[in-house]
mmCIF file of N, CA and C in Angstrom:
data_model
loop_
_atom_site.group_PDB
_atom_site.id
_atom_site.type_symbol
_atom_site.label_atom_id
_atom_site.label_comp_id
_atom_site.label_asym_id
_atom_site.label_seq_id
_atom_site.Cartn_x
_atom_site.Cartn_y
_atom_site.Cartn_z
ATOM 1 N N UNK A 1 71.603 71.722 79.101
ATOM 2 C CA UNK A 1 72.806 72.193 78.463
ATOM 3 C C UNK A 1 73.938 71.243 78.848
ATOM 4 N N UNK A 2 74.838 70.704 77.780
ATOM 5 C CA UNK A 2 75.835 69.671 78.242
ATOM 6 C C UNK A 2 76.899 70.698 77.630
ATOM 7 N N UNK A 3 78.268 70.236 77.923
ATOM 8 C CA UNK A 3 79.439 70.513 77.164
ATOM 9 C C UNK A 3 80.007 69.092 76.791
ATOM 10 N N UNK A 4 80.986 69.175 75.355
ATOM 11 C CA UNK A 4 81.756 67.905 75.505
ATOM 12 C C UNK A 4 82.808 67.425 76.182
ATOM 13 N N UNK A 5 83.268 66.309 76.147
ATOM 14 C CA UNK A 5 84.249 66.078 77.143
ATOM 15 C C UNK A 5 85.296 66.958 76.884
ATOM 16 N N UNK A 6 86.125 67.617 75.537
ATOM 17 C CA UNK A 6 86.887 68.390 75.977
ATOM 18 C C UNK A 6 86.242 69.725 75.772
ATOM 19 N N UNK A 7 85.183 70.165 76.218
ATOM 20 C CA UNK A 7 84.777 71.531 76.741
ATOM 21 C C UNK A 7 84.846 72.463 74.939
ATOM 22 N N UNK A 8 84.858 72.081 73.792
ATOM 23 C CA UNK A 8 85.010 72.506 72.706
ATOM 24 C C UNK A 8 83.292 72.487 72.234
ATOM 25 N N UNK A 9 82.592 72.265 72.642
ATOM 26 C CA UNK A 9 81.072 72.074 72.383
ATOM 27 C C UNK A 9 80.144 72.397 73.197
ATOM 28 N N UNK A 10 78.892 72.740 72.782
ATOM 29 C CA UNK A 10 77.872 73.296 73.842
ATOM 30 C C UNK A 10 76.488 72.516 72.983
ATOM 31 N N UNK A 11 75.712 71.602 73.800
ATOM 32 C CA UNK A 11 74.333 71.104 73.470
ATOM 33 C C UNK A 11 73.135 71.709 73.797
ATOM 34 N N UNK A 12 72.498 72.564 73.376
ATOM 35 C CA UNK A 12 71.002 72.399 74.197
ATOM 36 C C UNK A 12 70.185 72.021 72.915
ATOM 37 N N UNK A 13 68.944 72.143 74.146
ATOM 38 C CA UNK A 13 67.520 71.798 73.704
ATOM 39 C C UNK A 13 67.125 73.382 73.563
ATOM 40 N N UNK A 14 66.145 73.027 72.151
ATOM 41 C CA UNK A 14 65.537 74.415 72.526
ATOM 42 C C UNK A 14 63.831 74.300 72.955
ATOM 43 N N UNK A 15 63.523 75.434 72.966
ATOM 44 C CA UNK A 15 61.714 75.514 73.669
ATOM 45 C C UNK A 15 60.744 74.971 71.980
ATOM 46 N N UNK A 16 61.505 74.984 70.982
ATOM 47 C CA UNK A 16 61.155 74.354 69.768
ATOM 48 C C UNK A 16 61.148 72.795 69.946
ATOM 49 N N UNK A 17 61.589 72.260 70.512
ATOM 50 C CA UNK A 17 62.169 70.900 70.328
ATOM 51 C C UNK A 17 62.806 70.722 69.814
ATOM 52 N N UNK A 18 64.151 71.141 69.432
ATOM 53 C CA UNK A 18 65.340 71.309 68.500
ATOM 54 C C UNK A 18 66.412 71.025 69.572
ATOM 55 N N UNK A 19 67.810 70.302 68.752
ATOM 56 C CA UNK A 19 68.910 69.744 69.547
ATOM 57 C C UNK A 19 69.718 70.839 68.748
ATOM 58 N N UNK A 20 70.624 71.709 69.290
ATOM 59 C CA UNK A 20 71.396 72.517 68.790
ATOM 60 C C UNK A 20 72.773 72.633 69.319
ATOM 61 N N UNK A 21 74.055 72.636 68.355
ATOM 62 C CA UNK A 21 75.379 72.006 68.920
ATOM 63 C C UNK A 21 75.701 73.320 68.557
ATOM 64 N N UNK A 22 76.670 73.940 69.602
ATOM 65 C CA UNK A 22 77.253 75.170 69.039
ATOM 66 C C UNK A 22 79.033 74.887 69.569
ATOM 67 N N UNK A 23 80.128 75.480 68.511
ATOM 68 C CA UNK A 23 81.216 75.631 69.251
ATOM 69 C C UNK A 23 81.376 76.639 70.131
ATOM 70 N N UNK A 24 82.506 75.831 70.791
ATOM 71 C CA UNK A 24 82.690 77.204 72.320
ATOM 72 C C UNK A 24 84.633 77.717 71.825
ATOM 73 N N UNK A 25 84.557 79.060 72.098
ATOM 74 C CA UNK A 25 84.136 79.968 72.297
ATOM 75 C C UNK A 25 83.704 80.340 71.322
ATOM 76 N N UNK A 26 83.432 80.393 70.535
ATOM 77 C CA UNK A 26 83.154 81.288 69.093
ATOM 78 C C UNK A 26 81.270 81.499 68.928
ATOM 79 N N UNK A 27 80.465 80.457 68.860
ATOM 80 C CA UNK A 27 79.262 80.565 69.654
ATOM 81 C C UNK A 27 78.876 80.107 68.237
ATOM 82 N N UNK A 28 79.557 79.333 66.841
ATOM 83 C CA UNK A 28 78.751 79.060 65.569
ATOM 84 C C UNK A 28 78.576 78.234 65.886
ATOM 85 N N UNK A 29 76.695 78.116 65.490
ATOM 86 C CA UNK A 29 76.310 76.736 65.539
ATOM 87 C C UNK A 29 76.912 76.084 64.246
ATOM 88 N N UNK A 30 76.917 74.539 64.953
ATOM 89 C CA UNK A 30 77.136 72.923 64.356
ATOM 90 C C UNK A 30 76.331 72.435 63.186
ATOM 91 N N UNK A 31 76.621 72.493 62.634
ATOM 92 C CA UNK A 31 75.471 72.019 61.706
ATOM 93 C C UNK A 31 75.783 70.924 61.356
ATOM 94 N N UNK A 32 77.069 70.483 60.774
ATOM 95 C CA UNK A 32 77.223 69.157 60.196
ATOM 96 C C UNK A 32 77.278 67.468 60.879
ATOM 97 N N UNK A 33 75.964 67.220 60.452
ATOM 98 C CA UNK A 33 75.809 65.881 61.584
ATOM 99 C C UNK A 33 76.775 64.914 62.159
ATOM 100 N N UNK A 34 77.566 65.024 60.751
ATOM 101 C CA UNK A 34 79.078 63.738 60.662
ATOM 102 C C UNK A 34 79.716 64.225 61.955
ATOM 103 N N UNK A 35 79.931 65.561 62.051
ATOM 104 C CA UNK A 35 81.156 66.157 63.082
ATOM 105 C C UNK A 35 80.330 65.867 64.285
ATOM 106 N N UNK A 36 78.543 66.306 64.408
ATOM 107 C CA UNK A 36 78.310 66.041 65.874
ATOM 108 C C UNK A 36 77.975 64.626 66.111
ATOM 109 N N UNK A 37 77.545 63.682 65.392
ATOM 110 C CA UNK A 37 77.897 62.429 65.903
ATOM 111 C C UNK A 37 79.234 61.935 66.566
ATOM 112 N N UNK A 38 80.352 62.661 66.271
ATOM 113 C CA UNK A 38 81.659 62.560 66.530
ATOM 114 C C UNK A 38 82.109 63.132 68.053
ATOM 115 N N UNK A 39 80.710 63.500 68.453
ATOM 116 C CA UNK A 39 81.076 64.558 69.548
ATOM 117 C C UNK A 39 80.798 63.784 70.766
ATOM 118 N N UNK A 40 81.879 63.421 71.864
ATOM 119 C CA UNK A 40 81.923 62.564 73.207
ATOM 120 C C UNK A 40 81.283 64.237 73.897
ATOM 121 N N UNK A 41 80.078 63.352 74.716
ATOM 122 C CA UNK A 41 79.852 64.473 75.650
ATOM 123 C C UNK A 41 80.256 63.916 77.477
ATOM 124 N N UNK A 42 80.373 65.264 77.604
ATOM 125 C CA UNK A 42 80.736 65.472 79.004
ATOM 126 C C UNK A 42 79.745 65.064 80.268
ATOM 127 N N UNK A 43 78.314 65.091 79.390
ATOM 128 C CA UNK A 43 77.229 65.330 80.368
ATOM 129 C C UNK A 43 76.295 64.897 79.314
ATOM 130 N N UNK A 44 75.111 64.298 79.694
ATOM 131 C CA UNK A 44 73.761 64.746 78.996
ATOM 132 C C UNK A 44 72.484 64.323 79.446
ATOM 133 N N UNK A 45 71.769 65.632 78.963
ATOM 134 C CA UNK A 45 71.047 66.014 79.794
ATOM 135 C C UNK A 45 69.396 66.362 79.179
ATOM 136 N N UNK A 46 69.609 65.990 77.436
ATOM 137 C CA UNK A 46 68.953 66.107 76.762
ATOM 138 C C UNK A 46 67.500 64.936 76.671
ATOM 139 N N UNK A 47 66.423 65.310 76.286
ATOM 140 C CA UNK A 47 65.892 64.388 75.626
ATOM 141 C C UNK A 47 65.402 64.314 74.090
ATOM 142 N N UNK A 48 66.717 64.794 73.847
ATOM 143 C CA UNK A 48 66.676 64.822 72.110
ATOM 144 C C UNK A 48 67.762 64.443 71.376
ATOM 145 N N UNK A 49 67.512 63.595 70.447
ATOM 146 C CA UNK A 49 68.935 63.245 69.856
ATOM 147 C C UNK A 49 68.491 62.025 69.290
ATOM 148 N N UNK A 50 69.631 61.212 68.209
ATOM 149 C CA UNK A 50 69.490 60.004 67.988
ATOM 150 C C UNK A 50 69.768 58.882 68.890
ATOM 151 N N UNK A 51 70.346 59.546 69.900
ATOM 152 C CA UNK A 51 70.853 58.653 71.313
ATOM 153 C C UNK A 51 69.753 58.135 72.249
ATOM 154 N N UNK A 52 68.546 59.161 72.093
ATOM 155 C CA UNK A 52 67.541 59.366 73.454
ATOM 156 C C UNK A 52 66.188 58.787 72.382
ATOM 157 N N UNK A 53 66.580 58.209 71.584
ATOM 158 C CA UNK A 53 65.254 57.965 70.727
ATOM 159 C C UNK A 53 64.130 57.123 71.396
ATOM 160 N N UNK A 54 64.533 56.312 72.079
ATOM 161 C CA UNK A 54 64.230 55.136 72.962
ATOM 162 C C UNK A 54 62.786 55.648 73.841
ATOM 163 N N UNK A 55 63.309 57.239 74.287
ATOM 164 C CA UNK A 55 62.519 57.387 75.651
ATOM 165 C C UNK A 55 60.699 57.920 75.566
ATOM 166 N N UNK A 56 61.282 57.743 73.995
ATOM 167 C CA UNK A 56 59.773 58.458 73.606
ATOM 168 C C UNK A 56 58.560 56.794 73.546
ATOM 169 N N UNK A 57 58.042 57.115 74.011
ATOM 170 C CA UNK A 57 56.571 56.280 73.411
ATOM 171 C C UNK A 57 55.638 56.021 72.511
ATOM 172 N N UNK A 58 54.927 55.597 71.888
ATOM 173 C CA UNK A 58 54.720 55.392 70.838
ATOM 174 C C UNK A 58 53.621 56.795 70.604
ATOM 175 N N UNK A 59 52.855 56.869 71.945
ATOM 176 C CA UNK A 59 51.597 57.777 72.017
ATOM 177 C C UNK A 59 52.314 58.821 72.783
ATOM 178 N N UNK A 60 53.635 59.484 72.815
ATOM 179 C CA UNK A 60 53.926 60.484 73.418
ATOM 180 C C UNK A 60 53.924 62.172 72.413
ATOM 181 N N UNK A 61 53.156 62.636 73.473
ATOM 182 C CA UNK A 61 53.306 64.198 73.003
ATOM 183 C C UNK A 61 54.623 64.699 73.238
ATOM 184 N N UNK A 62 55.389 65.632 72.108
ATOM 185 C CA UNK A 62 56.704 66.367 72.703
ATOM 186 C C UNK A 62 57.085 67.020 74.064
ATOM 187 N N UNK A 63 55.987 67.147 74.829
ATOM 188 C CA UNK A 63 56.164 67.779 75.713
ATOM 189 C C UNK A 63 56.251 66.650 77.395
ATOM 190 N N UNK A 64 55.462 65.614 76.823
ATOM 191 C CA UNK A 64 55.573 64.373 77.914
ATOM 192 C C UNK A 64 56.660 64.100 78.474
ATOM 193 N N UNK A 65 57.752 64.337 77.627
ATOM 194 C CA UNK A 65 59.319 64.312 78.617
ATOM 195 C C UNK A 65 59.771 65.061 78.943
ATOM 196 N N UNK A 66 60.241 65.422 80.470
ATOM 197 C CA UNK A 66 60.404 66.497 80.901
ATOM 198 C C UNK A 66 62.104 66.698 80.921
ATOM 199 N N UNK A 67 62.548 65.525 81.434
ATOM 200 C CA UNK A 67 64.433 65.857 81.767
ATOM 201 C C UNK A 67 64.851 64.170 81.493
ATOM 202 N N UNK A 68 66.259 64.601 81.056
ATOM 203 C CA UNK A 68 67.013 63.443 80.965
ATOM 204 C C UNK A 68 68.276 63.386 81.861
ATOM 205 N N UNK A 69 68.755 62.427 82.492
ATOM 206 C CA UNK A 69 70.202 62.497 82.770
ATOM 207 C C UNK A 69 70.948 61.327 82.631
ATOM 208 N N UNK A 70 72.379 61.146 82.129
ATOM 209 C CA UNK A 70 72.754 59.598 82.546
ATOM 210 C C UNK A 70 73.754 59.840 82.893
ATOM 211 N N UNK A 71 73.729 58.636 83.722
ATOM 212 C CA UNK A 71 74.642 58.397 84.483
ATOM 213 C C UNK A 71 76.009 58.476 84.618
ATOM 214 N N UNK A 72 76.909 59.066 85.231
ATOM 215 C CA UNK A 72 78.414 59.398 84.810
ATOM 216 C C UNK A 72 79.415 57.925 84.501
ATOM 217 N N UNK A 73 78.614 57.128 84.785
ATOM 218 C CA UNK A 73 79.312 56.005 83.959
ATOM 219 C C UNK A 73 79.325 55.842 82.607
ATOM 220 N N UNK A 74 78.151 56.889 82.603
ATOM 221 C CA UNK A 74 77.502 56.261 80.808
ATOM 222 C C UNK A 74 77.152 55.222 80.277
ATOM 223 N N UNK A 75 76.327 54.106 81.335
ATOM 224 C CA UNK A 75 75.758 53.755 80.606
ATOM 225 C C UNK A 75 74.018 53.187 81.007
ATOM 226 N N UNK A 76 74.054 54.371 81.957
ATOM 227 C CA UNK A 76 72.186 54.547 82.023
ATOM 228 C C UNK A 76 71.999 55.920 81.647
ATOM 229 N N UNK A 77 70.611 55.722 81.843
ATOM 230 C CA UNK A 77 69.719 57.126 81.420
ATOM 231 C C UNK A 77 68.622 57.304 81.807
ATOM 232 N N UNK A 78 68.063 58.301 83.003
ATOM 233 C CA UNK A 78 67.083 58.024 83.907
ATOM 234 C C UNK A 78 66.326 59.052 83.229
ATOM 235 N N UNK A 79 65.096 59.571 83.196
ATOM 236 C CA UNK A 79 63.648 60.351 82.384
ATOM 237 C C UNK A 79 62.685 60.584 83.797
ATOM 238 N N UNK A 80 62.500 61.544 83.139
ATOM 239 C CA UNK A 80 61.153 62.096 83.883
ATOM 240 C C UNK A 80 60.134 62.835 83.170
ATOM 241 N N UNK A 81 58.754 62.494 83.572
ATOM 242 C CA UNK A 81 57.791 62.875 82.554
ATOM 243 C C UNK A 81 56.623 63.484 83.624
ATOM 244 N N UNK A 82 55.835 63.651 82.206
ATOM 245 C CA UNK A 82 54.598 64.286 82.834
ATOM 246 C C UNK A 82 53.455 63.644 83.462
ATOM 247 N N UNK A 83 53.436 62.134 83.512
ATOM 248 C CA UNK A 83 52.527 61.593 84.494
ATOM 249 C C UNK A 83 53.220 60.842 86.017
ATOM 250 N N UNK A 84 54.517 61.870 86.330
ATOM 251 C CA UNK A 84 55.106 61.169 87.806
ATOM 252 C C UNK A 84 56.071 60.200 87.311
ATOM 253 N N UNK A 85 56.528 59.771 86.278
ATOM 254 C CA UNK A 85 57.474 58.272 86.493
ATOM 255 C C UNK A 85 58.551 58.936 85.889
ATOM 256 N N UNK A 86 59.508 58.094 86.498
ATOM 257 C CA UNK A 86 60.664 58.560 86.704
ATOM 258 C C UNK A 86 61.838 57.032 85.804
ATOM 259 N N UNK A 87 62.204 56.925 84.666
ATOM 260 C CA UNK A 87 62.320 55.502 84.424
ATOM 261 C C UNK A 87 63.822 55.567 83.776
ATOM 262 N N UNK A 88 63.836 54.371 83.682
ATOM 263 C CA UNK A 88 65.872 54.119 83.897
ATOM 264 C C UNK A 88 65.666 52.951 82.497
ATOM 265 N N UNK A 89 66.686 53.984 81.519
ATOM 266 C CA UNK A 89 66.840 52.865 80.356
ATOM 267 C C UNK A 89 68.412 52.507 80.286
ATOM 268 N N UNK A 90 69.202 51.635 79.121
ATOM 269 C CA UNK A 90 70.335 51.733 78.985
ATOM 270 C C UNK A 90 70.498 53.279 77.988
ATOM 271 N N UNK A 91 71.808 53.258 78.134
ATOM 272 C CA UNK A 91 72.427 54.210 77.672
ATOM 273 C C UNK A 91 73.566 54.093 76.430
ATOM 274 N N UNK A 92 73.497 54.669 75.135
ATOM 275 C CA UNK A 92 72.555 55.190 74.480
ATOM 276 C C UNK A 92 71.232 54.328 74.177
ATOM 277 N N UNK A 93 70.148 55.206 74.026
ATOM 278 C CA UNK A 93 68.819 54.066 74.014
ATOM 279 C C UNK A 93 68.112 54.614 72.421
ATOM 280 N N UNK A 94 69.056 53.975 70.833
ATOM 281 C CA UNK A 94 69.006 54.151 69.980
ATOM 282 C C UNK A 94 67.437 53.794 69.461
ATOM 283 N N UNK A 95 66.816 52.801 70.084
ATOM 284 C CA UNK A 95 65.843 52.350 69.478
ATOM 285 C C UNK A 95 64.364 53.002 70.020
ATOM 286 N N UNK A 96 63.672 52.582 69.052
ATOM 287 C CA UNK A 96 62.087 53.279 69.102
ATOM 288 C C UNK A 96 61.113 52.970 69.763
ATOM 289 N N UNK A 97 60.405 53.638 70.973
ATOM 290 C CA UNK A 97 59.333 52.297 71.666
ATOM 291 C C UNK A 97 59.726 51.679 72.423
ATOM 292 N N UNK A 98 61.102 51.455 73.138
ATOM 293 C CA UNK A 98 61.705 51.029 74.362
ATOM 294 C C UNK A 98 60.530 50.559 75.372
ATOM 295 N N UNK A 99 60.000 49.568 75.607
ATOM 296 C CA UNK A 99 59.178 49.780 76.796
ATOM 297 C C UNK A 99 59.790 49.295 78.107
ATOM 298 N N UNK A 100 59.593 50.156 78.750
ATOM 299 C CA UNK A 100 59.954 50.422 80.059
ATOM 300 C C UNK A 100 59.026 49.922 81.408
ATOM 301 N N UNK A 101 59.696 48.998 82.220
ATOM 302 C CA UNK A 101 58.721 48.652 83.459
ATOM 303 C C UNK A 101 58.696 50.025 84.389
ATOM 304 N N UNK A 102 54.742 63.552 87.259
ATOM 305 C CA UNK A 102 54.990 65.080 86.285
ATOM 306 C C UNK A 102 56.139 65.010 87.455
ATOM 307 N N UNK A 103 57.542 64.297 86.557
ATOM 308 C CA UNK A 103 58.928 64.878 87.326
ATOM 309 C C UNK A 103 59.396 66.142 86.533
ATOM 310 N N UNK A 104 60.316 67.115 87.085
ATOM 311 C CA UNK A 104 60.760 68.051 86.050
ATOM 312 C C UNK A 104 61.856 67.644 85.730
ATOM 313 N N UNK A 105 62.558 67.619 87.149
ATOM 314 C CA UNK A 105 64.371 67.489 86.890
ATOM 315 C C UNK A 105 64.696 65.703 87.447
ATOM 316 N N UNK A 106 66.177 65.653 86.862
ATOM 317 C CA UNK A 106 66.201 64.158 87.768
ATOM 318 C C UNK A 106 68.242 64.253 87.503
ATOM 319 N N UNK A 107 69.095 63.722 88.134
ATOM 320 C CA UNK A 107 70.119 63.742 88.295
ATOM 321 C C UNK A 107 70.898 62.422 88.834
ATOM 322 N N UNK A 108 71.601 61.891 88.551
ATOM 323 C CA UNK A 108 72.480 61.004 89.674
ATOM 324 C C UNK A 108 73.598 61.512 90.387
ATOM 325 N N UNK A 109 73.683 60.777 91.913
ATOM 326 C CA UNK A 109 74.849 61.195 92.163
ATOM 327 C C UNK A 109 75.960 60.964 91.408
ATOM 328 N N UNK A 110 77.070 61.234 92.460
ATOM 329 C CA UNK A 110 77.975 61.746 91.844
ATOM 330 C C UNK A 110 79.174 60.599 91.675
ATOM 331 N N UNK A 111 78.670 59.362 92.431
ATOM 332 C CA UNK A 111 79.075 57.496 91.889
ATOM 333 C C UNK A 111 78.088 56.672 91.324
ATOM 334 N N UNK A 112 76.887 56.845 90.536
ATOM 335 C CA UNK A 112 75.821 56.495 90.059
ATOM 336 C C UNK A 112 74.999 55.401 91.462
ATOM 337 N N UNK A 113 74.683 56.384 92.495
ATOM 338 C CA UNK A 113 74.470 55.124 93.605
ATOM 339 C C UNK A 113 73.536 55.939 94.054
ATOM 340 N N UNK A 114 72.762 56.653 93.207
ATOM 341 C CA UNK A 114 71.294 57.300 93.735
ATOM 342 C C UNK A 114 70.412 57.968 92.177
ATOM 343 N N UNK A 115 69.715 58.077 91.998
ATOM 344 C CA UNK A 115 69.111 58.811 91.383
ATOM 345 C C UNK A 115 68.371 59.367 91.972
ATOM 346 N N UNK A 116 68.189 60.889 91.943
ATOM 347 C CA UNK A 116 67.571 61.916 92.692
ATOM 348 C C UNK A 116 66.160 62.586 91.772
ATOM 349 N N UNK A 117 64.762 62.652 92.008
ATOM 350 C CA UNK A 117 64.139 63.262 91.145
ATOM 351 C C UNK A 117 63.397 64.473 92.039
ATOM 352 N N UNK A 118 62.885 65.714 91.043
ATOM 353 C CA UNK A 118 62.240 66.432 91.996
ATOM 354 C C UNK A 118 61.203 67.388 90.911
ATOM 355 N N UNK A 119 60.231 68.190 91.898
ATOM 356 C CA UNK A 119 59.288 68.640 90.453
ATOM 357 C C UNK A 119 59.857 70.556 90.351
ATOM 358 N N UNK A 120 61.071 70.413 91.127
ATOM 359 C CA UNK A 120 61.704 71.936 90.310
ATOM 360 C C UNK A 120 62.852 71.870 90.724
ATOM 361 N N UNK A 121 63.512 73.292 89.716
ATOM 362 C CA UNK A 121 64.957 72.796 89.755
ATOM 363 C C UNK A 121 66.002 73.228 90.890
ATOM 364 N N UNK A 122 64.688 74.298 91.447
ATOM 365 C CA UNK A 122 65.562 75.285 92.592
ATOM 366 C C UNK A 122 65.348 74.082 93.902
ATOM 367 N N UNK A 123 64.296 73.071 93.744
ATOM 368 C CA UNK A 123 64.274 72.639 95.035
ATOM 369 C C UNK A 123 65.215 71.226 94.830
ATOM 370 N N UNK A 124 65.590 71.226 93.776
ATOM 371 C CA UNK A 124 66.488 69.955 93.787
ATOM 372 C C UNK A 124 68.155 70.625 93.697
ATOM 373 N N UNK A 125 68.579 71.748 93.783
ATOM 374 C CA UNK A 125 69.772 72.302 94.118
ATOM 375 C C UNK A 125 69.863 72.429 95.762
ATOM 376 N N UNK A 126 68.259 72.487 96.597
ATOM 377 C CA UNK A 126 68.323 72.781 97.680
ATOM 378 C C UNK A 126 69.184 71.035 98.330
ATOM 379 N N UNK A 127 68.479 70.366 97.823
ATOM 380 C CA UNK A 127 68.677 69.110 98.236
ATOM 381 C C UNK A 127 69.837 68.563 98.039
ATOM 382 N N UNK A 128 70.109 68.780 96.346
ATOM 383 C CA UNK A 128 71.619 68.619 96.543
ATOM 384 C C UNK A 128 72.402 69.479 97.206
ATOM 385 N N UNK A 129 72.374 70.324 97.613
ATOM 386 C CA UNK A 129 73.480 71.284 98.438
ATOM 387 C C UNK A 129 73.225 70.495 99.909
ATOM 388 N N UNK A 130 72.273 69.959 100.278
ATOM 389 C CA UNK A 130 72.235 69.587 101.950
ATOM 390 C C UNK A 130 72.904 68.330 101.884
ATOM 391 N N UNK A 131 73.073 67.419 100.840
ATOM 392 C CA UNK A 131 73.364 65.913 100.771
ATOM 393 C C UNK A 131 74.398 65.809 100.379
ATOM 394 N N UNK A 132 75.629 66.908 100.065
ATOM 395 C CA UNK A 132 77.153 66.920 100.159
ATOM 396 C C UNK A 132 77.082 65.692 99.412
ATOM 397 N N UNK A 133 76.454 65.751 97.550
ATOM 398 C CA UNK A 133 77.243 64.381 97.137
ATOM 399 C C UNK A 133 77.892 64.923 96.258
#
């Protein structure tokens, strides 16, 4: 789930594989592509979109990617999948087949000077709460 930078938008993923933009507060979904291409996000966290096209593989099942995050600079984007790798593209990664030299979650700190991965989400809140970043 991301918000946009000015907090007027809400992104998720759904358990469909669907990218769904809703306004905040009112809760109607987005439909019109023009307006959400237009939309600066705050965060993201998705691996769906025309942005994240990159992370898929040529032989990937929908379910092979597990989490996305990039970097608060914006301009990486680290993945985690279902055979352990954990991989760092640029950001946005528009193109198809990116090739790149079972994570669930993955995050950067909070000056892009770590990337953190872990295989759940409660044990990677544990970690971030002990590492004060």
């Amino acid at each position: 789930m991301d918000f946009s930078a000015d907090s007027s938008y809400l992104q998720v993923s759904t358990g469909s594989y669907k990218r769904q933009v809703y306004e905040v507060p009112s809760g109607k979904q987005l439909v019109d592509q023009a307006v959400i291409d237009r939309i600066t996000w705050a965060t993201w966290t998705s691996v769906l979109g025309d942005e994240v096209i990159g992370i898929w593989s040529r032989h990937a099942e929908k379910a092979d990617v597990n989490c996305a995050c990039v970097s608060h600079s914006g301009i990486n984007l680290v993945t985690g999948d279902d055979f352990g790798m954990v991989k760092l593209f640029d950001f946005p990664c528009p193109e198809k087949f990116v090739r790149t030299s079972f994570c669930m979650v993955t995050t950067t700190s909070t000056f892009d000077m770590r990337i953190l991965s872990c295989f759940s989400r409660r044990r990677m809140m544990e970690i971030l709460s002990s590492l004060n970043l």
